[in-house]
JSON list of C-alpha atoms in Angstrom, two decimals:
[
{"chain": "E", "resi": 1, "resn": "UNK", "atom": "CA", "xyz": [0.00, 0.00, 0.00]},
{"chain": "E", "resi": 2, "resn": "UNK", "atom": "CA", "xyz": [1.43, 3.16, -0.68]},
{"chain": "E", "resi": 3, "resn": "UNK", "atom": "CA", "xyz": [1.74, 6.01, 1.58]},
{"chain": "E", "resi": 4, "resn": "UNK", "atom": "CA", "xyz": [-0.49, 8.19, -0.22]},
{"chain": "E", "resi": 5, "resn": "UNK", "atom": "CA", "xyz": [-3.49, 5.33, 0.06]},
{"chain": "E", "resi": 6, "resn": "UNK", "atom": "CA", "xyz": [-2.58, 4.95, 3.67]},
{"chain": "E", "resi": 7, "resn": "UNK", "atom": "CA", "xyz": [-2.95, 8.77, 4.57]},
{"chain": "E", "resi": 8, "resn": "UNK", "atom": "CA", "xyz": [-6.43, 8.51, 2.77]},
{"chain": "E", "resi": 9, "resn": "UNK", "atom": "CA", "xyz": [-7.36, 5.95, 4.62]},
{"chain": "E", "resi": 10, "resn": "UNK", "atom": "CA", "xyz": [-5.93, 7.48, 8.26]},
{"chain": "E", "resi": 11, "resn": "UNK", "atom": "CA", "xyz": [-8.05, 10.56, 6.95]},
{"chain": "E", "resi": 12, "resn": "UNK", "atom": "CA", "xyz": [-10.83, 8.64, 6.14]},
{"chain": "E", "resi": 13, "resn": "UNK", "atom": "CA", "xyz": [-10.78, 7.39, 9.77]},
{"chain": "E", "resi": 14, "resn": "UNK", "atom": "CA", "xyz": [-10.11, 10.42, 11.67]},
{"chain": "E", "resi": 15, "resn": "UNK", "atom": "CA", "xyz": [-12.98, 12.06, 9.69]},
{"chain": "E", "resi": 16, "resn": "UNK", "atom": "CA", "xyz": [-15.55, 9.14, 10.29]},
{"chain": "E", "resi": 17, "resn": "UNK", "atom": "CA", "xyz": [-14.20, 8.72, 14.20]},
{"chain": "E", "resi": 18, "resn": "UNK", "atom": "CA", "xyz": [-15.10, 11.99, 15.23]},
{"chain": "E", "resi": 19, "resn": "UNK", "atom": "CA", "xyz": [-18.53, 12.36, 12.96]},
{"chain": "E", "resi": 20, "resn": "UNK", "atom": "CA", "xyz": [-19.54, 9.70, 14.71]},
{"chain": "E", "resi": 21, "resn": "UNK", "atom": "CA", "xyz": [-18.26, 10.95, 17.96]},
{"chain": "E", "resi": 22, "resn": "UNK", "atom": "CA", "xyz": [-20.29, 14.02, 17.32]},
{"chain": "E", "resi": 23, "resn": "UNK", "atom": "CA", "xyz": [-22.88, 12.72, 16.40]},
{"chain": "E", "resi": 24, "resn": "UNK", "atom": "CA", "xyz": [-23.80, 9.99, 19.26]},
{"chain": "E", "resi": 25, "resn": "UNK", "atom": "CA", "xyz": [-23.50, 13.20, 21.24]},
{"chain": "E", "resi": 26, "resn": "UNK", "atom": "CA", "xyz": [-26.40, 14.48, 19.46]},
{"chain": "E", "resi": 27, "resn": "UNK", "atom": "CA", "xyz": [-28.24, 11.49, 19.63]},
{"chain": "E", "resi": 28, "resn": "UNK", "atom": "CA", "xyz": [-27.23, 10.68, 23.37]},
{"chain": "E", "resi": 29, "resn": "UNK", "atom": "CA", "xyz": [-29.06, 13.73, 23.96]},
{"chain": "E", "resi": 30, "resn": "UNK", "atom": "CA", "xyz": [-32.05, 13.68, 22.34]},
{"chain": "E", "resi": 31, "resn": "UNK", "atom": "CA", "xyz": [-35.40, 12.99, 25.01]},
{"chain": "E", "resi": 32, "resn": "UNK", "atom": "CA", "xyz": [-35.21, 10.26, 26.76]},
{"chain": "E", "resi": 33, "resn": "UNK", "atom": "CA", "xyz": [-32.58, 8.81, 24.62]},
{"chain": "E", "resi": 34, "resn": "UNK", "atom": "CA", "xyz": [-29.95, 8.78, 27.15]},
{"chain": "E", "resi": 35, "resn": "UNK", "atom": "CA", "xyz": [-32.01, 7.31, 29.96]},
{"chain": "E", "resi": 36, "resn": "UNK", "atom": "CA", "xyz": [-33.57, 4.22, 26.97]},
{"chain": "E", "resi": 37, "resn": "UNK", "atom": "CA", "xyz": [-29.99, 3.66, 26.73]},
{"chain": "E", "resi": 38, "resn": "UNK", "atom": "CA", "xyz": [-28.86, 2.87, 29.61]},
{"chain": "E", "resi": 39, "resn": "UNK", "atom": "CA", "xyz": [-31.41, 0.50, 30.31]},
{"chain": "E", "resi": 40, "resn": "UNK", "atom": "CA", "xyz": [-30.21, -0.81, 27.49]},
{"chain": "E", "resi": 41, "resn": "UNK", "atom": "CA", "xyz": [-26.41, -1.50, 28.73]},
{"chain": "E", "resi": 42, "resn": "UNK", "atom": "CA", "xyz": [-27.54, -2.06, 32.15]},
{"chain": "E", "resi": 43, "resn": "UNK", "atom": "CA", "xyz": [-31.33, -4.02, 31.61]},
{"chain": "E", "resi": 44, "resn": "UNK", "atom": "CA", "xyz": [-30.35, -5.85, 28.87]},
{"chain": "E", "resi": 45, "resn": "UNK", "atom": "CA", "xyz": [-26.17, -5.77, 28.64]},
{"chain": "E", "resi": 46, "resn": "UNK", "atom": "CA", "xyz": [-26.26, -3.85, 25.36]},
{"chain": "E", "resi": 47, "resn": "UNK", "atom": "CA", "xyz": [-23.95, -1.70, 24.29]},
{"chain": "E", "resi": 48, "resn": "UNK", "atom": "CA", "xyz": [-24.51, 1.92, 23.88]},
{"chain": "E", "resi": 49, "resn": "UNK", "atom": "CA", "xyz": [-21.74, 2.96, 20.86]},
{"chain": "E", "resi": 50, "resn": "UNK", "atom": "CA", "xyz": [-23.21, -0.70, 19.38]},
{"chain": "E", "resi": 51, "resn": "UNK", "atom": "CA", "xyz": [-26.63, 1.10, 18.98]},
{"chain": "E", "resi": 52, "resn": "UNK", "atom": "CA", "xyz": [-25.35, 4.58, 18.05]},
{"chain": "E", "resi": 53, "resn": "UNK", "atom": "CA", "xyz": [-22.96, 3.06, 15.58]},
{"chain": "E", "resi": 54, "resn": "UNK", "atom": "CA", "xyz": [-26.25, 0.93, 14.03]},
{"chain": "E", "resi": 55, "resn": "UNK", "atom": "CA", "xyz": [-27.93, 4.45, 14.06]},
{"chain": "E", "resi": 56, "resn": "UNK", "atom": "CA", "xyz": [-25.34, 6.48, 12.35]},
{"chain": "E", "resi": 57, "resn": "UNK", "atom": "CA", "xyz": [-24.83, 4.16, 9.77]},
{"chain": "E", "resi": 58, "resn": "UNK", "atom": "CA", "xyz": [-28.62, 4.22, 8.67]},
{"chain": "E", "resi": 59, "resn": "UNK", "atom": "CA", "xyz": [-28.46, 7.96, 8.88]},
{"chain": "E", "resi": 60, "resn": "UNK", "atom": "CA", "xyz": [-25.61, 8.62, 6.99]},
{"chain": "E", "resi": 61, "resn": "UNK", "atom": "CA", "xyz": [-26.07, 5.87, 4.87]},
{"chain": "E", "resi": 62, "resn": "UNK", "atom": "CA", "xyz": [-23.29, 3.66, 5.10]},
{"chain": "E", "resi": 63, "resn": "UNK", "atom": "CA", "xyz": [-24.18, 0.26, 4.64]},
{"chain": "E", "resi": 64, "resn": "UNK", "atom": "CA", "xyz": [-22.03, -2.07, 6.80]},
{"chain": "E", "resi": 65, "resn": "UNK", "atom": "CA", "xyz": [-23.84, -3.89, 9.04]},
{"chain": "E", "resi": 66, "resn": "UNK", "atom": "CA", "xyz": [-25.64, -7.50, 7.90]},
{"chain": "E", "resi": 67, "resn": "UNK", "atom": "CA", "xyz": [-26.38, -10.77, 9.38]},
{"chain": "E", "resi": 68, "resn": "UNK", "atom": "CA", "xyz": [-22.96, -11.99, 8.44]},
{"chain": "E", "resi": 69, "resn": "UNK", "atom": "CA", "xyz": [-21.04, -9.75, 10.37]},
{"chain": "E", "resi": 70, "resn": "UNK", "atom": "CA", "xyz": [-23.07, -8.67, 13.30]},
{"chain": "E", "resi": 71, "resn": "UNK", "atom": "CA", "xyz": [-21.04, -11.12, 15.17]},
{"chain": "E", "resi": 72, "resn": "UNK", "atom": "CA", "xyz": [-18.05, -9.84, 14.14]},
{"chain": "E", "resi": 73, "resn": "UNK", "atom": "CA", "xyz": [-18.89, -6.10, 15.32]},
{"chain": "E", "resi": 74, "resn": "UNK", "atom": "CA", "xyz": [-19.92, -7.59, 18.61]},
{"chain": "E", "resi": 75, "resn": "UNK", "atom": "CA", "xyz": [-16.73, -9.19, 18.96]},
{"chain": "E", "resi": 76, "resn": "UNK", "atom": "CA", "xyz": [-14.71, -5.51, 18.28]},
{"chain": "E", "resi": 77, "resn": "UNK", "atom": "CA", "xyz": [-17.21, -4.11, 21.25]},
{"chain": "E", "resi": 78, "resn": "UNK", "atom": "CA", "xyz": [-16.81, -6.83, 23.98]},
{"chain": "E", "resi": 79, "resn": "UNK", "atom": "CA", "xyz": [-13.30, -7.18, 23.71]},
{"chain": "E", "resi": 80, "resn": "UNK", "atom": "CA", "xyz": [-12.87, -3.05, 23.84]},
{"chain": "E", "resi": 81, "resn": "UNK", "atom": "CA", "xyz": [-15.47, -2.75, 26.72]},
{"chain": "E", "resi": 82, "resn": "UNK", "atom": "CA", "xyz": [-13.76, -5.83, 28.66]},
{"chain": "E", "resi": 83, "resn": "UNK", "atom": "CA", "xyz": [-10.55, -4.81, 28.53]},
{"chain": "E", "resi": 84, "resn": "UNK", "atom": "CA", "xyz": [-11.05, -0.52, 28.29]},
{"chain": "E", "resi": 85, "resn": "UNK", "atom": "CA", "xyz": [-14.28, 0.58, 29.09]},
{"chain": "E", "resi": 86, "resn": "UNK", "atom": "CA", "xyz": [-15.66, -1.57, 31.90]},
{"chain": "E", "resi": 87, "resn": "UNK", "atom": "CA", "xyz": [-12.96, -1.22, 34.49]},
{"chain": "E", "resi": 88, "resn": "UNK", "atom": "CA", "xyz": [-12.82, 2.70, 34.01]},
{"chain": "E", "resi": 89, "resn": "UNK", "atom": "CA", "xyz": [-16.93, 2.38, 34.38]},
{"chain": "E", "resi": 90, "resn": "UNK", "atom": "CA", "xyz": [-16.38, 0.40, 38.00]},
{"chain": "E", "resi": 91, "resn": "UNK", "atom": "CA", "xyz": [-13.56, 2.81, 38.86]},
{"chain": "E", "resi": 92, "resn": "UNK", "atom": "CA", "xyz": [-16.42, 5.62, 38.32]},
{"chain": "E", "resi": 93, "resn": "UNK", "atom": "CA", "xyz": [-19.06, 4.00, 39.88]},
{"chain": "E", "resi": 94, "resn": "UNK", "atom": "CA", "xyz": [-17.36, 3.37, 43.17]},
{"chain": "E", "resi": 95, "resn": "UNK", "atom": "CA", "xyz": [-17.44, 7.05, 43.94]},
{"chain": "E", "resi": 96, "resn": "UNK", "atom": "CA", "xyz": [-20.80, 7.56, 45.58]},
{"chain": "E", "resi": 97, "resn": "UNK", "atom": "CA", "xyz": [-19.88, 11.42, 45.55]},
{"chain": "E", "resi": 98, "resn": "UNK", "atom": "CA", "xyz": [-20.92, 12.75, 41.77]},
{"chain": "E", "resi": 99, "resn": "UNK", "atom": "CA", "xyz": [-19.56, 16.18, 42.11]},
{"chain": "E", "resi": 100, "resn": "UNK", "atom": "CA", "xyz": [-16.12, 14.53, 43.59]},
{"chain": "E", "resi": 101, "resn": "UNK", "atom": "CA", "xyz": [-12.98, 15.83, 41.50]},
{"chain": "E", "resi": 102, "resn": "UNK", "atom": "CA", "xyz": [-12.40, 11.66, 41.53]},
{"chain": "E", "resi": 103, "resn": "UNK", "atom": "CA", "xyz": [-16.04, 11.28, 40.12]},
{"chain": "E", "resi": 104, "resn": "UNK", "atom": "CA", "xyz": [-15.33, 13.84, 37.47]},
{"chain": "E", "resi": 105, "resn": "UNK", "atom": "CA", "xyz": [-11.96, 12.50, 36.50]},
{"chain": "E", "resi": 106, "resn": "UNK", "atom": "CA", "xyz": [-13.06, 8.80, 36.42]},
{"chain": "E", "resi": 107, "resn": "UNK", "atom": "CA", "xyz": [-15.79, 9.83, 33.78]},
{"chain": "E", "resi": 108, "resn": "UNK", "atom": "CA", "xyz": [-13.45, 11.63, 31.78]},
{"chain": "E", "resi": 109, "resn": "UNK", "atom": "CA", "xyz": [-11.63, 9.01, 31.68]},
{"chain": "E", "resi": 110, "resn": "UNK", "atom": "CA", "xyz": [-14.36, 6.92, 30.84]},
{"chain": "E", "resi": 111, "resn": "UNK", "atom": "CA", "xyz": [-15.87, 8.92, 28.16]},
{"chain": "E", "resi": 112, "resn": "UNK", "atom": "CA", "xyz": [-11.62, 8.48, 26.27]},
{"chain": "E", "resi": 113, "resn": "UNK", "atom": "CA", "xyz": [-12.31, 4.66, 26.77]},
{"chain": "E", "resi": 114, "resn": "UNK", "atom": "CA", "xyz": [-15.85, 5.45, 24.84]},
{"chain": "E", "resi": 115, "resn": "UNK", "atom": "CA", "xyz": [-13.93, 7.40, 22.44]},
{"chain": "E", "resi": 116, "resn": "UNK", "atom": "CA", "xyz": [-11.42, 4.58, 21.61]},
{"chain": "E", "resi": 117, "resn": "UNK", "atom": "CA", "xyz": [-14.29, 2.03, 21.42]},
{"chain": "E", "resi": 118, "resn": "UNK", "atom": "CA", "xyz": [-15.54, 4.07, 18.80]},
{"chain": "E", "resi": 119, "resn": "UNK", "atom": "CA", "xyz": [-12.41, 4.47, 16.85]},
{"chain": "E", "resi": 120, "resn": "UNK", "atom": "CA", "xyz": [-12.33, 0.71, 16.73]},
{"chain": "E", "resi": 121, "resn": "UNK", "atom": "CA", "xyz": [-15.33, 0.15, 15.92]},
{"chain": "E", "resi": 122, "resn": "UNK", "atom": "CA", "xyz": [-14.59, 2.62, 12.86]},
{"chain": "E", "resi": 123, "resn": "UNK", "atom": "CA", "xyz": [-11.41, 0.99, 12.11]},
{"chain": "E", "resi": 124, "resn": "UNK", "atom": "CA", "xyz": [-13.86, -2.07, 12.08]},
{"chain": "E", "resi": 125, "resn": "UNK", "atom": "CA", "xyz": [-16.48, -0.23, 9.81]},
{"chain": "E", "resi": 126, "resn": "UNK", "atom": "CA", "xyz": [-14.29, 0.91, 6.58]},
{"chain": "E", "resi": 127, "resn": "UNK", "atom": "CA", "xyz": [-12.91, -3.46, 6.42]},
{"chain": "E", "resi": 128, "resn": "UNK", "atom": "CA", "xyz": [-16.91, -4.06, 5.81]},
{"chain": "E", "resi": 129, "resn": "UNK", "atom": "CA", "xyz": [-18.39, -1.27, 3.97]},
{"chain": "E", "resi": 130, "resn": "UNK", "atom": "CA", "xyz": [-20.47, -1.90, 1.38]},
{"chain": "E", "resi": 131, "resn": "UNK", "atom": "CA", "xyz": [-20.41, 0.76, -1.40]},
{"chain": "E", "resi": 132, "resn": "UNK", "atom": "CA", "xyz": [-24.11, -0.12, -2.47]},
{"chain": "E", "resi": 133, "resn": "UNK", "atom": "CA", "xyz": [-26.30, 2.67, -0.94]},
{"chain": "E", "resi": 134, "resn": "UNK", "atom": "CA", "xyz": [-29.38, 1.43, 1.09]},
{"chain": "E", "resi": 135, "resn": "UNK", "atom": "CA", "xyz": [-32.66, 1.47, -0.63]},
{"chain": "E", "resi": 136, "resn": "UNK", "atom": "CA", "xyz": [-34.14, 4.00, 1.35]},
{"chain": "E", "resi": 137, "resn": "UNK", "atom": "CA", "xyz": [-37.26, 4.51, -1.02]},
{"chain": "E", "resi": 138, "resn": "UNK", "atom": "CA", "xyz": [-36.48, 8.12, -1.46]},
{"chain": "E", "resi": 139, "resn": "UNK", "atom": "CA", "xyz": [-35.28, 8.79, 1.62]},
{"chain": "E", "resi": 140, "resn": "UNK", "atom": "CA", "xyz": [-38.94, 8.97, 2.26]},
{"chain": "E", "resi": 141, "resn": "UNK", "atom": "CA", "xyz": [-39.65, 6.03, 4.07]},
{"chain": "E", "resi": 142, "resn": "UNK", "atom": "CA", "xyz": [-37.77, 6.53, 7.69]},
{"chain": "E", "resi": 143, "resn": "UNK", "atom": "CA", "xyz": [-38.11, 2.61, 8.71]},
{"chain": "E", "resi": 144, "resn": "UNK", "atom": "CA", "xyz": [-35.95, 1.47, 5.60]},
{"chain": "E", "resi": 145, "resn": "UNK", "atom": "CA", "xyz": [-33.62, 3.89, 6.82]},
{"chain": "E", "resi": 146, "resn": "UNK", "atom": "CA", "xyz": [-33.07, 2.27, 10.14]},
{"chain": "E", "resi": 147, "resn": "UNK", "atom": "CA", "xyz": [-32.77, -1.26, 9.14]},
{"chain": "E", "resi": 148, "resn": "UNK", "atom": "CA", "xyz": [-29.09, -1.53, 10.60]},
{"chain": "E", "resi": 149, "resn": "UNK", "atom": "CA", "xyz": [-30.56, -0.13, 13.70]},
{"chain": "E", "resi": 150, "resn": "UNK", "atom": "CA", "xyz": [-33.68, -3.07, 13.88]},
{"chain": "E", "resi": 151, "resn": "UNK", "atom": "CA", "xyz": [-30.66, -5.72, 12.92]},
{"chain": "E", "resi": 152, "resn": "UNK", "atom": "CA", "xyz": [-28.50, -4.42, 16.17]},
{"chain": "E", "resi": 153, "resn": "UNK", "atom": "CA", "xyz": [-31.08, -4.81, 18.42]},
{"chain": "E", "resi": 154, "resn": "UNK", "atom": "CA", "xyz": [-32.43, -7.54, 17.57]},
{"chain": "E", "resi": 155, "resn": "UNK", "atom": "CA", "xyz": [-29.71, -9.54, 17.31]},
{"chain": "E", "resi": 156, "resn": "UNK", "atom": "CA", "xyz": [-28.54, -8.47, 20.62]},
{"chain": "E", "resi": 157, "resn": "UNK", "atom": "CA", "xyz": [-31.80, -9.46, 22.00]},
{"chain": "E", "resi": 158, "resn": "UNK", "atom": "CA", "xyz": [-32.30, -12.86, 19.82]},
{"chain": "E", "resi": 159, "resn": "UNK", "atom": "CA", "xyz": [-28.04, -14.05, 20.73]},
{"chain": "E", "resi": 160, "resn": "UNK", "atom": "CA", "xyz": [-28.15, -12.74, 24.50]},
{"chain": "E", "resi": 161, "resn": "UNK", "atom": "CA", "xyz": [-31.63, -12.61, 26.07]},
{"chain": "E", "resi": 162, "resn": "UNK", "atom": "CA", "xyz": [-33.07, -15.94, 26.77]},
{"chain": "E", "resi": 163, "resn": "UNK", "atom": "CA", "xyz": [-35.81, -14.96, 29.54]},
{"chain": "E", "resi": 164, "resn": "UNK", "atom": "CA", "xyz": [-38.86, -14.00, 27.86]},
{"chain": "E", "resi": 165, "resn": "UNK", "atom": "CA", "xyz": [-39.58, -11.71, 30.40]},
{"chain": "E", "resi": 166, "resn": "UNK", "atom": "CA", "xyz": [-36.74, -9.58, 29.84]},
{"chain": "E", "resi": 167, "resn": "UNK", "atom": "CA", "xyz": [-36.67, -10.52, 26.08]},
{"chain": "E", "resi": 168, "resn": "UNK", "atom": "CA", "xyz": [-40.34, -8.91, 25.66]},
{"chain": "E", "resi": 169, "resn": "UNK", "atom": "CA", "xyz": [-38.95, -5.94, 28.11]},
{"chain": "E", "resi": 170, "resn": "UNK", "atom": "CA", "xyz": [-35.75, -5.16, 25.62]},
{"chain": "E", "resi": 171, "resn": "UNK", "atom": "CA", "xyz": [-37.74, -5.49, 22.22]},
{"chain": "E", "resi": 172, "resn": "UNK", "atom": "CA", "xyz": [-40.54, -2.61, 24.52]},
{"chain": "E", "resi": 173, "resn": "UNK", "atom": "CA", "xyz": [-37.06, -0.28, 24.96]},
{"chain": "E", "resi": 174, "resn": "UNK", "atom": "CA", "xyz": [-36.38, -1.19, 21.29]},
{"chain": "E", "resi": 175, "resn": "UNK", "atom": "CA", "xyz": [-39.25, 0.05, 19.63]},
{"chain": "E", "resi": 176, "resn": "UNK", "atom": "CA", "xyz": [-38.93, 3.34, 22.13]},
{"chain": "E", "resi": 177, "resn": "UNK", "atom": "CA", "xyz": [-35.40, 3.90, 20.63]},
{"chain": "E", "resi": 178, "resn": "UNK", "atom": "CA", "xyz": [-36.36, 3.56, 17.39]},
{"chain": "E", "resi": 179, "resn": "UNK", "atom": "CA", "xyz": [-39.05, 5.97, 17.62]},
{"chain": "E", "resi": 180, "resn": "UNK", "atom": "CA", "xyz": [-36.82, 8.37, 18.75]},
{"chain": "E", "resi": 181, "resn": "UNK", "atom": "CA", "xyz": [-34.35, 7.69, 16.50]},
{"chain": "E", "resi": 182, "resn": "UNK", "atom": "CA", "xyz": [-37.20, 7.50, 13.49]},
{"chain": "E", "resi": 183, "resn": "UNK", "atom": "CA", "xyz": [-38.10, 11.16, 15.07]},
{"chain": "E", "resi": 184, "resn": "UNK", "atom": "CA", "xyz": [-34.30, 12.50, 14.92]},
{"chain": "E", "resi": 185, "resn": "UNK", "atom": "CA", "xyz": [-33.05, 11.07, 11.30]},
{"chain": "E", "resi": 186, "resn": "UNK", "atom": "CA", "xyz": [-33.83, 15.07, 9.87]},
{"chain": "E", "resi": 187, "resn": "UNK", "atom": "CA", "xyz": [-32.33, 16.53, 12.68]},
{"chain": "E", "resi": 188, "resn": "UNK", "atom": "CA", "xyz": [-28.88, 14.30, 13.08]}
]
């Protein structure tokens, strides 16, 4: 590869790493978006930059995500929240005091661990996208444009939820997400 193709491609990355950095930020704070997701990571052990990634590739429309490698992506996200983003989150959580300077630093640091579970995720992305733009009728019709979205989640909830209980619970907090994120695709 020459070193012209690999600055492309390190510029292709920063660009895409901190859209999508951006842009969870904007969807993270949307109504009630923030509090769906985390009863999503702590209700149902889904990953949060999982669903935003899902959600910023229908909205831009990149397609990357498919049946085939939804395991793959999974696999990028456990092993960077395992061995990143999890022990920063317990170091945070132990402090009872949220307006601690200890508080505040441990979720800084914890937001960096986000950030570099995003970059690999994008690192991930641009080995399995799919030039082919999505058939989004037009852009017209907003639930073709959040089919990666409806394939994260339910994957995560067909692979990892076996109670039906909290299986009918998750695919509830589902459908709320994708409202919202139905609601925000203009906006985002």
């Amino acid at each position: 590869m020459s070193s012209a193709n690999i600055n492309h491609n390190i510029s292709v990355l920063k660009i895409w790493v901190d859209d999508f950095w951006a842009f969870s930020g904007k969807v993270y704070g949307l109504p009630n978006m923030q509090a769906h997701c985390i009863a999503w990571q702590d209700q149902y052990h889904g990953h949060v930059n999982g669903l935003l990634f899902a959600i910023w590739c229908d909205v831009r429309g990149y397609r990357v995500l498919s049946a085939d490698n939804l395991q793959q992506l999974n696999t990028v996200i456990v092993h960077s929240h395992d061995n990143d983003v999890a022990p920063i989150r317990q170091v945070r959580l132990a402090h009872s005091d949220k307006s601690s300077a200890d508080y505040k630093a441990a979720l800084s640091t914890e937001l960096a661990a986000e950030q570099r579970q995003q970059e690999a995720i994008i690192q991930w992305a641009l080995t399995h996208l799919n030039d082919q733009p999505l058939d989004t009728n037009d852009g017209n019709d907003k639930d073709i444009r959040l089919q990666q979205t409806r394939l994260y989640l339910h994957g995560h909830i067909a692979n990892n939820i076996s109670d039906q209980a909290l299986k009918n619970g998750a695919i509830a907090l589902s459908k709320d997400i994708e409202s919202i994120a139905q609601r925000a695709l203009p906006s985002v």
